Amino acid sequence: MEFAGEQMQSAAQAQGGQNGVSPAEHRARQERRNALMLISPGVVWMALFMVLPMVMVIYVSFWTQTTFTVEPTLTTDSWVRFLTSSTYLASAWTTVRIWAIVLAATLVIGYPVALFIGLMVRNQTLQTALLVICIIPFWTSFLIRVIAWRPMLGTEGAINMILMKLGIVDTPLTTLLFSELAVLIGMTQIYCVFMVGPITFMLSRIDPSVIEAARDLGAGFGRIFFKIILPLSLPGVIVGAIFVSVMVLGEFATAASLSGRKVNLLGNIIVSQVGSLKWAFASVAGVILTIIIAAVITVLLRVVNLRKET
Amino acid sequence: MLLLSSVTKRYGDVTALDRLSVTVPDDTYVSLLGASGSGKTTLLRVIAGFEEPDSGVVTYDGRRLDGIAPHRRGIGFVFQNFALFPHLSVGDNIAFGLRYREENPLTDTAEMRQRVADVIRLVGLEGLETRKVTAISGGQRQRVALARTLVTEPRVVLLDEPLGALDANLRERMCDELRSIRERLKVTFLHVTGSETEALLMGDTVAVLSAGSIAQIAPASSLFSAPHSADVARHLNAYNILSGKADGGRFLSDCARFVMPGHPAVQDGTPIEVALRFDRIFVGSADAGEAPEASISARFIASEFNGSSVLSFFRAEDGTLLQVVAHLSGPPPESFEEGALYNLAFNPQDIIPFIKRAA
């Protein structure tokens, strides 16, 4: 027995002596190396195509702008021009206002849909089928989906025709198309599904017996919704809200195509400034837009700690 | 008193409950024993109101329950998987019913705190009030589920396999606690289980659910010693069931032939089933002279050691499987030789005969 013990001890020493690390430490090193290998492509990509350009945009926003060129002489001219112009400040306000309305509309329309698919439909195949139906519009291009609203909302469009046939209005409604309303309708329709998806996912993970338990304890539907279903689906609402916010705040195509130039979002300003080679000014608008988006996401993440949700 | 009469519940072609009638008295511990798929859970769900019966009536103290929404029935339900609210703390889980129930919710915070503290002491969860329910052990979750239901003071508490998710050690402790909690609160517990030992241990009264209806309801000891049908005996997992027919006051099958106790007045040739308790069989050597009057000769297959007893399996010549329990408190049982023929002897007075019902 003693002999065997000695042998084991010397074997351990030999192993330890090989590279001077314990097996646990060896394993830990290997795992660190693996983690580093997994994360490095992402880090390189983000550094090259996100961090670097963002730093560049901030830098360019302080460059000197002449009519057709932009020179690397630092100045705050573009910033002063943006922050003192009522037109540009108004467009920043419009961006925030449209974002808030579209966010609210996607939530109000999307939540009941998600409630139906995620909670009422308990058949998984049917659930998937319904979600696929929700994303069928994405089989056509984004621009076509936006422009398709024109024949719907125009003065001789489908909605006006139906309203006139039904005798609800005598003359076609002109406020439907080329107005802020058209932009709101278009954006809500396009982005609603990004709200429905995450909420449906969270709702479908709620154990039905949890809802039955709440019922058994005497709670009516309203209480169950506000105290059980809504809190449990909140992470889905936040993820959906982040999707919708990021996309709506950076929008320009829907406004350009459906508002008849009445709605100018920060995105539209950037497009037109870049079009006229005003790089410094476009950069200012870009930085301000980035700050707004970052602020919105920070606030949303404060509402619920997504990392805690498993 | 909870009363179900002629309750039927179908799912498509499957009849889960078939004209089931049962009376559950006040202030008792009733355990409901049934194999999986016998309609146990459906029965509880019909009583709680998560399902409505296709026909039949459910009443409590003369008040009709069927047709009433589950949150207005005053029936407590403890779920098999506990179904705790994952986003709430232990304390908030327990206070949920008092705080948010539709009928006279409790608004007085002092009283709320008092009642939650009382029930927490009752189930032994002191000091865990602020923990998240995802951060406590299985046994503690079980207690939260129970406390959450008990605090609303339901008249009947339905427990759906409440011990199924616990490990063996904890299960025994919870058994004692469930009984003592119920005795203190003087409510009715209806405890559903698939385990015959749990059913007999827990229930003052045991009901056996078979094929969607109650096969027998009786005090635990009398149910065990005198099952009313072969079906009930089968559920108790303590009886060998032999099929045969009557022949002049005797039981006759391919492997056995003996006088039936009490000489049941049945016509010759009537199909008969008899129940023979595992622990009333004595194994003797096959060639030990004259075989006793009531005996079956069978080959030894295998045995299982269970700590305090040994369960041995034998197969008779006609293929009937027989189980024999030898308690180790007596003289140590001899070890049997696999495949060898033995004589399984018993006293015919220990036999319980049943007339086999036409299927």
XYZ file of C-alpha atoms in Angstrom:
669
model
C 0.000 0.000 0.000
C 2.746 2.374 1.013
C 4.565 1.660 -2.143
C 1.506 2.459 -4.263
C 1.040 5.726 -2.377
C 4.610 6.759 -3.037
C 4.239 5.971 -6.669
C 1.149 8.141 -6.976
C 2.865 10.975 -5.217
C 5.875 10.868 -7.485
C 3.588 10.671 -10.511
C 1.843 13.829 -9.382
C 5.172 15.527 -8.862
C 6.296 14.543 -12.287
C 3.156 15.938 -13.835
C 3.399 19.139 -11.814
C 7.064 19.448 -12.625
C 6.411 19.266 -16.350
C 5.118 22.830 -16.670
C 4.711 23.900 -13.059
C 0.920 24.347 -13.156
C -1.870 22.402 -11.470
C -4.471 20.715 -13.731
C -7.083 23.228 -12.535
C -4.922 26.145 -13.548
C -4.103 24.485 -16.833
C -7.831 24.085 -17.543
C -8.525 27.702 -16.575
C -5.827 28.936 -18.947
C -7.212 26.835 -21.759
C -10.695 28.227 -21.183
C -9.379 31.795 -21.177
C -7.620 31.108 -24.447
C -10.817 29.678 -25.979
C -12.864 32.650 -24.809
C -10.361 35.038 -26.323
C -10.446 33.184 -29.640
C -14.241 33.302 -29.740
C -14.485 36.994 -28.979
C -11.639 38.355 -31.099
C -13.380 38.366 -34.555
C -16.252 40.355 -33.069
C -13.955 42.768 -31.314
C -11.900 43.356 -34.473
C -15.043 43.865 -36.560
C -16.617 46.277 -34.088
C -13.394 48.231 -33.683
C -12.877 48.622 -37.434
C -16.443 49.275 -38.507
C -18.085 50.850 -35.498
C -15.732 52.411 -32.967
C -13.347 53.823 -35.552
C -16.058 55.364 -37.796
C -17.825 56.805 -34.750
C -14.650 58.463 -33.559
C -14.175 59.697 -37.144
C -17.698 61.160 -37.255
C -17.155 63.030 -33.993
C -13.816 64.316 -35.331
C -15.264 65.397 -38.696
C -18.100 67.252 -36.947
C -15.476 69.762 -35.779
C -13.931 70.263 -39.210
C -14.265 73.449 -41.202
C -16.904 73.380 -43.909
C -16.633 75.457 -47.063
C -19.117 75.323 -49.924
C -17.820 72.185 -51.582
C -14.993 70.982 -49.381
C -14.330 70.108 -45.794
C -10.952 70.798 -44.163
C -9.416 69.313 -41.028
C -9.147 72.653 -39.251
C -10.977 72.324 -35.933
C -13.928 74.628 -35.376
C -17.296 74.516 -33.569
C -19.100 76.335 -36.414
C -21.238 73.363 -37.475
C -22.266 72.659 -33.887
C -23.217 76.300 -33.284
C -25.183 76.349 -36.537
C -27.143 73.230 -35.574
C -27.837 74.214 -31.990
C -28.966 77.765 -32.856
C -31.143 76.878 -35.836
C -34.803 76.414 -35.002
C -35.234 74.282 -38.144
C -32.702 71.690 -37.027
C -33.788 71.668 -33.403
C -37.372 71.247 -34.598
C -36.329 68.269 -36.674
C -34.640 66.703 -33.641
C -37.882 67.246 -31.716
C -39.932 65.756 -34.587
C -37.677 62.689 -34.541
C -38.250 62.172 -30.830
C -41.994 62.837 -31.119
C -42.494 60.435 -34.036
C -40.394 57.833 -32.219
C -42.556 58.131 -29.088
C -45.828 57.880 -31.014
C -44.673 54.944 -33.162
C -43.294 53.160 -30.096
C -46.608 53.581 -28.283
C -48.592 52.508 -31.361
C -46.510 49.369 -31.979
C -46.907 48.450 -28.314
C -50.668 49.044 -28.233
C -51.227 47.123 -31.475
C -48.495 44.531 -30.977
C -49.140 43.477 -27.368
C -52.641 42.065 -27.929
C -51.381 40.203 -31.011
C -48.523 38.765 -28.957
C -50.952 37.930 -26.161
C -53.042 35.980 -28.614
C -50.169 34.102 -30.250
C -48.081 33.548 -27.134
C -50.707 32.823 -24.522
C -54.007 31.851 -26.134
C -52.506 29.617 -28.855
C -50.929 26.734 -26.992
C -50.132 24.681 -30.075
C -46.480 25.307 -30.897
C -46.809 24.599 -34.609
C -49.685 27.047 -34.891
C -47.694 29.603 -32.892
C -44.790 29.372 -35.316
C -47.150 29.517 -38.299
C -48.775 32.698 -36.980
C -45.397 34.344 -36.388
C -44.331 33.433 -39.915
C -47.493 35.086 -41.215
C -46.456 38.211 -39.312
C -43.141 38.381 -41.171
C -44.511 37.602 -44.648
C -44.486 41.348 -45.563
C -40.710 41.204 -45.135
C -40.491 39.037 -48.238
C -40.849 42.228 -50.263
C -38.290 45.016 -50.112
C -38.497 47.727 -47.504
C -39.038 50.500 -50.060
C -41.869 48.664 -51.775
C -43.584 48.176 -48.429
C -43.321 51.916 -47.786
C -44.402 52.991 -51.238
C -47.304 50.533 -51.193
C -48.940 52.883 -48.696
C -49.309 55.527 -51.426
C -52.078 53.761 -53.372
C -53.671 52.927 -50.022
C -53.694 56.427 -48.541
C -53.807 58.731 -51.617
C -56.778 60.936 -52.511
C -57.799 58.318 -55.071
C -56.445 55.518 -52.917
C -58.154 52.462 -51.524
C -59.113 53.922 -48.149
C -60.658 57.069 -49.638
C -62.534 54.997 -52.214
C -64.013 52.780 -49.519
C -64.943 55.749 -47.338
C -66.647 57.482 -50.288
C -68.476 54.327 -51.364
C -69.745 53.859 -47.841
C -70.858 57.490 -47.845
C -68.818 58.367 -44.768
C -67.061 61.241 -46.558
C -68.141 63.349 -49.575
C -64.728 64.548 -50.689
C -61.563 62.443 -50.410
C -59.493 62.974 -47.256
C -56.290 64.776 -48.218
C -54.646 64.409 -44.836
C -54.093 60.684 -45.252
C -51.125 60.847 -47.598
C -48.167 63.259 -47.578
C -48.691 64.094 -43.937
C -47.271 63.152 -40.579
C -50.171 60.708 -40.183
C -48.989 58.801 -43.258
C -45.493 58.516 -41.768
C -46.917 57.266 -38.467
C -49.155 54.709 -40.179
C -46.320 53.488 -42.398
C -43.779 53.162 -39.600
C -46.201 51.475 -37.210
C -47.063 48.879 -39.819
C -43.443 48.229 -40.750
C -42.024 48.008 -37.234
C -44.924 46.423 -35.351
C -43.641 42.892 -35.931
C -40.392 43.710 -34.113
C -42.537 44.345 -31.050
C -44.743 41.271 -31.527
C -41.852 38.797 -31.818
C -39.998 39.334 -28.518
C -43.207 39.760 -26.504
C -44.667 36.560 -27.984
C -41.485 34.739 -27.067
C -41.651 35.857 -23.437
C -45.383 35.162 -23.157
C -45.056 31.676 -24.583
C -42.541 30.866 -21.865
C -45.035 31.588 -19.078
C -46.089 28.327 -17.433
C -49.894 28.127 -17.855
C -50.198 26.729 -14.337
C -48.761 29.989 -12.970
C -51.750 31.834 -14.412
C -54.098 29.151 -13.113
C -52.494 29.475 -9.678
C -53.178 33.207 -9.663
C -56.756 32.490 -10.614
C -57.096 29.866 -7.928
C -55.872 32.387 -5.361
C -58.846 34.556 -6.269
C -57.427 37.095 -8.725
C -59.601 38.292 -11.621
C -58.327 38.770 -15.177
C -57.220 42.391 -14.730
C -55.140 41.618 -11.668
C -53.600 38.562 -13.316
C -52.676 40.633 -16.364
C -51.089 43.517 -14.482
C -49.464 41.520 -11.680
C -48.388 38.323 -13.465
C -48.539 38.443 -17.259
C -47.249 41.971 -17.842
C -44.275 41.766 -15.430
C -43.268 38.367 -16.817
C -43.410 39.660 -20.401
C -41.651 42.962 -19.625
C -38.232 41.802 -20.872
C -39.907 41.054 -24.228
C -41.481 44.508 -24.272
C -38.085 46.092 -23.608
C -36.296 44.077 -26.283
C -39.083 44.926 -28.751
C -38.928 48.586 -27.748
C -35.166 48.626 -28.321
C -35.603 47.115 -31.813
C -38.326 49.607 -32.740
C -36.510 52.594 -31.203
C -33.207 51.972 -32.942
C -34.921 51.560 -36.307
C -37.402 54.437 -36.017
C -34.855 56.959 -34.710
C -32.552 56.268 -37.661
C -35.405 56.325 -40.207
C -35.473 58.574 -43.273
C -37.032 56.555 -46.115
C -40.597 56.395 -44.778
C -40.623 60.115 -44.031
C -39.128 60.936 -47.432
C -41.595 58.780 -49.294
C -44.868 59.358 -47.406
C -44.645 62.809 -45.849
C -44.290 64.905 -49.005
C -41.291 66.614 -47.374
C -43.451 67.816 -44.504
C -41.725 65.639 -41.946
C -37.975 66.094 -41.630
C -36.328 63.644 -39.308
C -32.662 63.803 -38.304
C -32.132 60.950 -40.758
C -33.516 63.098 -43.607
C -31.210 65.963 -42.610
C -28.185 63.679 -42.714
C -29.190 62.371 -46.167
C -29.697 65.832 -47.632
C -26.537 67.276 -46.071
C -24.429 64.397 -47.320
C -26.079 64.896 -50.716
C -24.800 68.444 -50.810
C -21.381 67.381 -49.521
C -21.829 69.109 -46.173
C -19.885 66.399 -44.330
C -19.181 68.362 -41.157
C -22.791 69.336 -40.679
C -24.040 65.817 -41.442
C -21.600 64.579 -38.804
C -23.087 66.933 -36.209
C -26.584 65.585 -36.956
C -25.166 62.047 -36.806
C -23.560 62.582 -33.414
C -26.744 64.116 -32.009
C -28.816 61.204 -33.361
C -26.375 58.717 -31.806
C -26.651 60.483 -28.452
C -30.458 60.346 -28.594
C -30.433 56.626 -29.454
C -27.924 55.873 -26.689
C -30.036 57.803 -24.175
C -33.231 55.987 -25.206
C -31.590 52.551 -24.919
C -30.087 53.438 -21.542
C -33.496 54.449 -20.219
C -35.124 51.292 -21.604
C -32.467 49.076 -20.048
C -33.003 50.778 -16.717
C -36.630 49.616 -16.728
C -35.639 45.979 -16.604
C -32.331 44.299 -16.066
C -32.133 41.988 -19.081
C -29.045 40.235 -17.802
C -30.998 38.989 -14.799
C -33.542 37.315 -17.051
C -32.592 33.786 -17.940
C -68.777 18.807 2.468
C -67.614 18.522 -1.110
C -69.912 16.463 -3.246
C -69.438 15.276 -6.810
C -72.261 13.428 -8.431
C -72.115 11.668 -11.742
C -69.381 13.938 -13.089
C -68.312 13.134 -16.644
C -65.475 14.804 -18.528
C -64.425 13.863 -22.039
C -61.508 15.003 -24.174
C -62.466 14.072 -27.693
C -62.890 10.314 -27.657
C -61.172 9.855 -24.316
C -63.402 9.763 -21.252
C -61.283 11.084 -18.398
C -64.042 11.009 -15.784
C -66.900 8.573 -16.200
C -70.012 9.341 -14.066
C -67.807 9.823 -11.057
C -69.504 10.335 -7.703
C -67.728 10.936 -4.432
C -68.329 12.639 -1.101
C -65.395 14.355 0.550
C -66.241 15.029 4.210
C -65.113 18.162 6.078
C -61.945 18.214 8.145
C -60.383 15.047 6.789
C -57.321 14.045 4.883
C -58.457 12.191 1.789
C -55.905 10.665 -0.482
C -56.848 9.789 -4.000
C -54.900 6.899 -5.464
C -54.808 6.325 -9.188
C -52.448 5.172 -11.881
C -51.222 7.727 -14.376
C -53.957 8.449 -16.879
C -56.727 7.440 -14.479
C -58.157 10.960 -14.440
C -56.681 12.125 -11.117
C -55.537 15.508 -12.314
C -58.695 16.011 -14.378
C -60.766 15.404 -11.257
C -58.855 18.062 -9.319
C -59.080 20.494 -12.219
C -62.837 19.996 -12.415
C -63.192 20.670 -8.681
C -60.944 23.743 -8.854
C -62.779 25.037 -11.911
C -59.997 24.986 -14.501
C -62.161 22.544 -16.427
C -65.935 22.312 -16.487
C -67.584 18.872 -16.430
C -69.524 17.764 -19.516
C -72.255 16.552 -17.199
C -72.776 16.048 -13.498
C -72.756 18.349 -10.513
C -70.089 19.615 -8.109
C -71.359 21.166 -4.868
C -69.829 22.426 -1.671
C -72.200 22.561 1.310
C -75.105 22.519 -1.085
C -73.774 25.421 -3.188
C -73.177 24.536 -6.777
C -69.565 25.026 -7.845
C -69.610 23.978 -11.486
C -70.162 26.945 -13.746
C -68.523 29.321 -11.252
C -65.204 30.889 -12.270
C -62.207 29.294 -10.520
C -61.276 32.474 -8.659
C -64.678 32.564 -6.972
C -64.827 28.961 -5.762
C -62.804 29.162 -2.564
C -60.920 25.991 -3.410
C -57.156 25.899 -2.951
C -54.943 24.160 -5.488
C -51.336 23.193 -4.869
C -49.742 22.465 -8.218
C -47.470 19.553 -8.885
C -44.765 21.865 -10.246
C -45.631 24.428 -7.530
C -46.372 27.137 -10.163
C -44.819 29.897 -8.056
C -44.742 33.429 -9.445
C -41.128 33.586 -10.607
C -40.839 37.384 -10.443
C -42.032 37.721 -6.845
C -40.306 37.135 -3.524
C -41.378 34.379 -1.142
C -43.356 36.902 0.930
C -45.088 38.425 -2.113
C -45.925 34.987 -3.464
C -47.631 34.143 -0.195
C -49.412 37.504 0.055
C -50.646 37.348 -3.561
C -54.052 35.842 -2.820
C -54.828 38.154 0.092
C -53.686 41.220 -1.793
C -55.141 40.664 -5.251
C -58.175 38.445 -4.831
C -61.365 39.812 -6.330
C -63.589 39.150 -3.328
C -62.688 41.323 -0.313
C -58.958 41.792 -0.857
C -56.989 42.581 2.271
C -55.916 46.227 2.321
C -54.776 46.555 5.915
C -50.986 46.168 5.671
C -50.548 45.350 9.362
C -53.031 42.482 9.168
C -51.469 41.333 5.898
C -48.033 41.207 7.467
C -49.436 39.353 10.460
C -51.197 36.702 8.402
C -48.253 36.160 6.089
C -45.937 35.857 9.106
C -48.327 33.350 10.716
C -48.454 31.077 7.694
C -44.696 31.373 7.179
C -44.239 30.107 10.738
C -46.812 27.367 10.113
C -44.898 25.936 7.164
C -41.458 26.704 8.574
C -40.120 29.306 6.146
C -38.942 31.888 8.674
C -36.214 34.174 7.384
C -36.868 33.535 3.688
C -39.584 36.178 3.112
C -37.445 38.423 0.922
C -35.752 35.661 -1.089
C -36.651 35.194 -4.717
C -38.492 31.925 -5.299
C -35.858 30.958 -7.855
C -33.221 31.085 -5.105
C -34.688 28.502 -2.714
C -34.631 24.704 -2.640
C -37.312 22.328 -3.905
C -38.639 21.586 -0.445
C -38.869 25.267 0.363
C -40.707 25.926 -2.887
C -43.189 23.244 -1.943
C -43.777 25.064 1.357
C -44.244 28.397 -0.410
C -46.831 26.800 -2.711
C -48.646 25.376 0.287
C -48.416 28.587 2.343
C -49.642 30.673 -0.588
C -52.766 28.528 -0.779
C -53.355 28.106 2.966
C -53.144 31.823 3.744
C -56.306 32.476 1.729
C -58.142 30.011 3.987
C -59.744 27.795 1.345
C -62.371 25.314 2.460
C -60.795 22.486 0.528
C -57.159 22.205 -0.511
C -56.396 20.108 -3.563
C -52.851 18.776 -3.720
C -51.745 17.435 -7.099
C -48.949 14.923 -6.402
C -47.434 17.378 -3.940
C -44.494 15.172 -3.039
C -43.647 14.023 -6.558
C -40.974 16.669 -7.118
C -39.207 16.092 -3.805
C -36.438 13.616 -2.992
C -37.194 10.649 -0.755
C -35.858 12.082 2.483
C -37.760 15.312 2.161
C -40.875 13.464 1.083
C -41.119 11.638 4.400
C -40.717 14.845 6.377
C -43.288 16.663 4.266
C -45.745 13.788 4.795
C -45.704 14.329 8.549
C -45.872 18.094 8.171
C -48.755 18.050 5.721
C -50.745 15.926 8.159
C -50.003 18.087 11.171
C -50.661 21.342 9.286
C -54.006 20.024 8.155
C -54.937 18.904 11.651
C -54.181 22.365 13.008
C -56.163 24.196 10.321
C -59.096 21.747 10.295
C -59.587 22.010 6.529
C -60.031 19.208 4.055
C -57.031 18.071 2.062
C -57.599 16.101 -1.111
C -54.211 14.656 -1.973
C -53.733 12.999 -5.332
C -50.960 10.466 -5.746
C -49.889 7.528 -7.829
C -48.029 5.904 -4.941
C -50.015 3.418 -2.842
C -47.687 3.825 0.154
C -48.138 7.599 0.088
C -51.905 7.261 -0.254
C -52.193 4.836 2.656
C -49.778 6.803 4.819
C -51.368 10.216 4.278
C -55.072 9.591 4.000
C -57.513 9.169 6.841
C -59.666 8.091 3.963
C -58.340 6.643 0.738
C -60.213 6.741 -2.540
C -59.086 4.606 -5.441
C -59.666 6.132 -8.850
C -59.831 3.670 -11.698
C -60.924 4.217 -15.299
C -62.430 7.603 -14.512
C -64.535 6.674 -11.510
C -64.087 5.936 -7.807
C -63.575 2.186 -7.386
C -63.638 2.318 -3.590
C -63.440 4.905 -0.827
C -62.714 3.708 2.694
C -60.478 4.304 5.714
C -56.882 3.446 4.840
C -56.593 0.285 6.949
C -59.873 -1.267 5.851
C -59.183 -0.422 2.234
C -55.854 -2.179 2.478
C -57.095 -5.291 4.260
C -60.388 -5.621 2.404
C -60.335 -4.249 -1.124
C -63.744 -4.401 -2.788
C -62.542 -5.420 -6.204
C -59.580 -6.970 -7.934
C -59.003 -3.581 -9.498
C -58.576 -1.900 -6.108
C -56.341 -4.747 -4.948
C -54.169 -4.213 -8.012
C -53.732 -0.528 -7.129
C -52.506 -1.424 -3.644
C -49.507 -3.240 -5.092
C -49.613 -5.762 -2.262
C -51.743 -8.494 -3.786
C -51.204 -11.217 -6.362
C -54.280 -11.444 -8.544
C -55.169 -14.872 -9.928
C -57.873 -15.390 -12.555
C -59.890 -18.544 -12.711
C -63.407 -19.809 -12.261
C -65.690 -21.163 -9.572
C -66.047 -24.890 -9.282
C -68.178 -26.192 -6.425
C -67.051 -23.612 -3.896
C -63.508 -23.957 -5.047
C -61.305 -21.661 -7.074
C -59.920 -23.300 -10.143
C -57.244 -21.996 -12.456
C -54.488 -23.477 -14.570
C -52.014 -23.222 -11.740
C -54.055 -23.469 -8.564
C -57.080 -25.082 -7.027
C -58.303 -24.403 -3.505
C -61.406 -23.867 -1.358
C -62.585 -20.289 -1.283
C -63.266 -18.814 2.168
C -66.896 -18.104 3.045
C -68.023 -20.353 0.182
C -69.420 -17.574 -2.019
C -72.696 -18.599 -3.561
C -71.790 -18.491 -7.216
C -72.614 -20.775 -10.049
C -69.971 -23.142 -11.245
C -67.979 -21.721 -14.117
C -68.411 -18.087 -12.987
C -65.188 -16.201 -13.729
C -63.459 -15.433 -10.428
C -60.439 -13.390 -9.478
C -58.719 -13.871 -6.153
C -56.317 -11.600 -4.336
C -53.500 -13.063 -2.312
C -51.286 -10.796 -0.261
C -47.560 -10.809 -1.027
C -46.706 -11.340 2.638
C -49.094 -14.237 3.251
C -47.224 -16.703 1.099
C -44.726 -19.185 2.467
C -42.127 -20.581 0.130
C -41.250 -24.231 0.586
C -39.172 -26.704 -1.316
C -41.036 -28.392 -4.180
C -39.954 -31.904 -3.248
C -40.627 -31.617 0.508
C -43.075 -34.485 0.494
C -46.808 -33.893 0.162
C -47.763 -30.398 -1.097
C -50.120 -28.545 1.264
C -53.765 -28.228 0.250
C -53.544 -24.568 -0.905
C -50.380 -24.045 -2.828
C -49.011 -23.087 -6.198
C -45.860 -24.471 -7.637
C -43.718 -21.895 -9.373
C -40.190 -21.229 -10.514
C -38.052 -18.595 -8.844
C -37.068 -15.679 -11.121
C -35.345 -13.002 -9.040
C -35.576 -11.102 -5.806
C -35.204 -7.494 -4.703
C -33.704 -6.491 -1.401
C -35.562 -3.497 0.085
C -33.773 -3.023 3.387
C -36.395 -4.322 5.779
C -37.884 -6.910 3.448
C -37.148 -9.024 0.422
C -39.504 -9.136 -2.560
C -39.195 -12.352 -4.586
C -40.684 -13.046 -7.997
C -41.938 -16.471 -9.075
C -43.583 -17.660 -12.242
C -46.180 -20.446 -12.153
C -46.358 -23.095 -14.860
C -49.129 -21.242 -16.696
C -47.131 -18.012 -16.772
C -48.795 -16.226 -13.827
C -46.334 -13.925 -12.060
C -46.398 -14.187 -8.251
C -44.700 -11.881 -5.781
C -43.739 -12.880 -2.265
C -42.627 -10.530 0.494
C -40.499 -11.849 3.354
C -39.969 -9.430 6.228
C -36.463 -9.524 7.548
C -37.611 -9.073 11.126
C -38.414 -12.789 11.173
C -35.903 -15.600 10.614
C -33.679 -14.810 7.611
C -35.248 -16.198 4.450
C -33.396 -18.862 2.606
C -31.900 -17.871 -0.705
C -33.649 -19.346 -3.697
C -32.085 -20.886 -6.743
C -32.931 -19.259 -10.032
C -35.161 -21.395 -12.243
C -35.782 -23.969 -9.508
C -39.294 -25.098 -8.673
C -40.784 -24.105 -5.287
C -44.048 -24.586 -3.492
C -45.848 -21.333 -2.630
C -48.166 -22.236 0.238
C -50.827 -20.075 1.836
C -53.845 -20.288 4.086
C -57.030 -20.322 1.949
C -58.666 -18.106 4.611
C -56.306 -15.276 3.520
C -57.697 -15.325 0.004
C -60.076 -12.535 -1.062
C -62.314 -13.713 -3.922
C -64.037 -11.372 -6.377
C -66.551 -12.158 -9.053
C -64.998 -10.980 -12.269
C -67.077 -8.296 -13.904
C -67.705 -8.560 -17.600
C -65.463 -6.053 -19.338
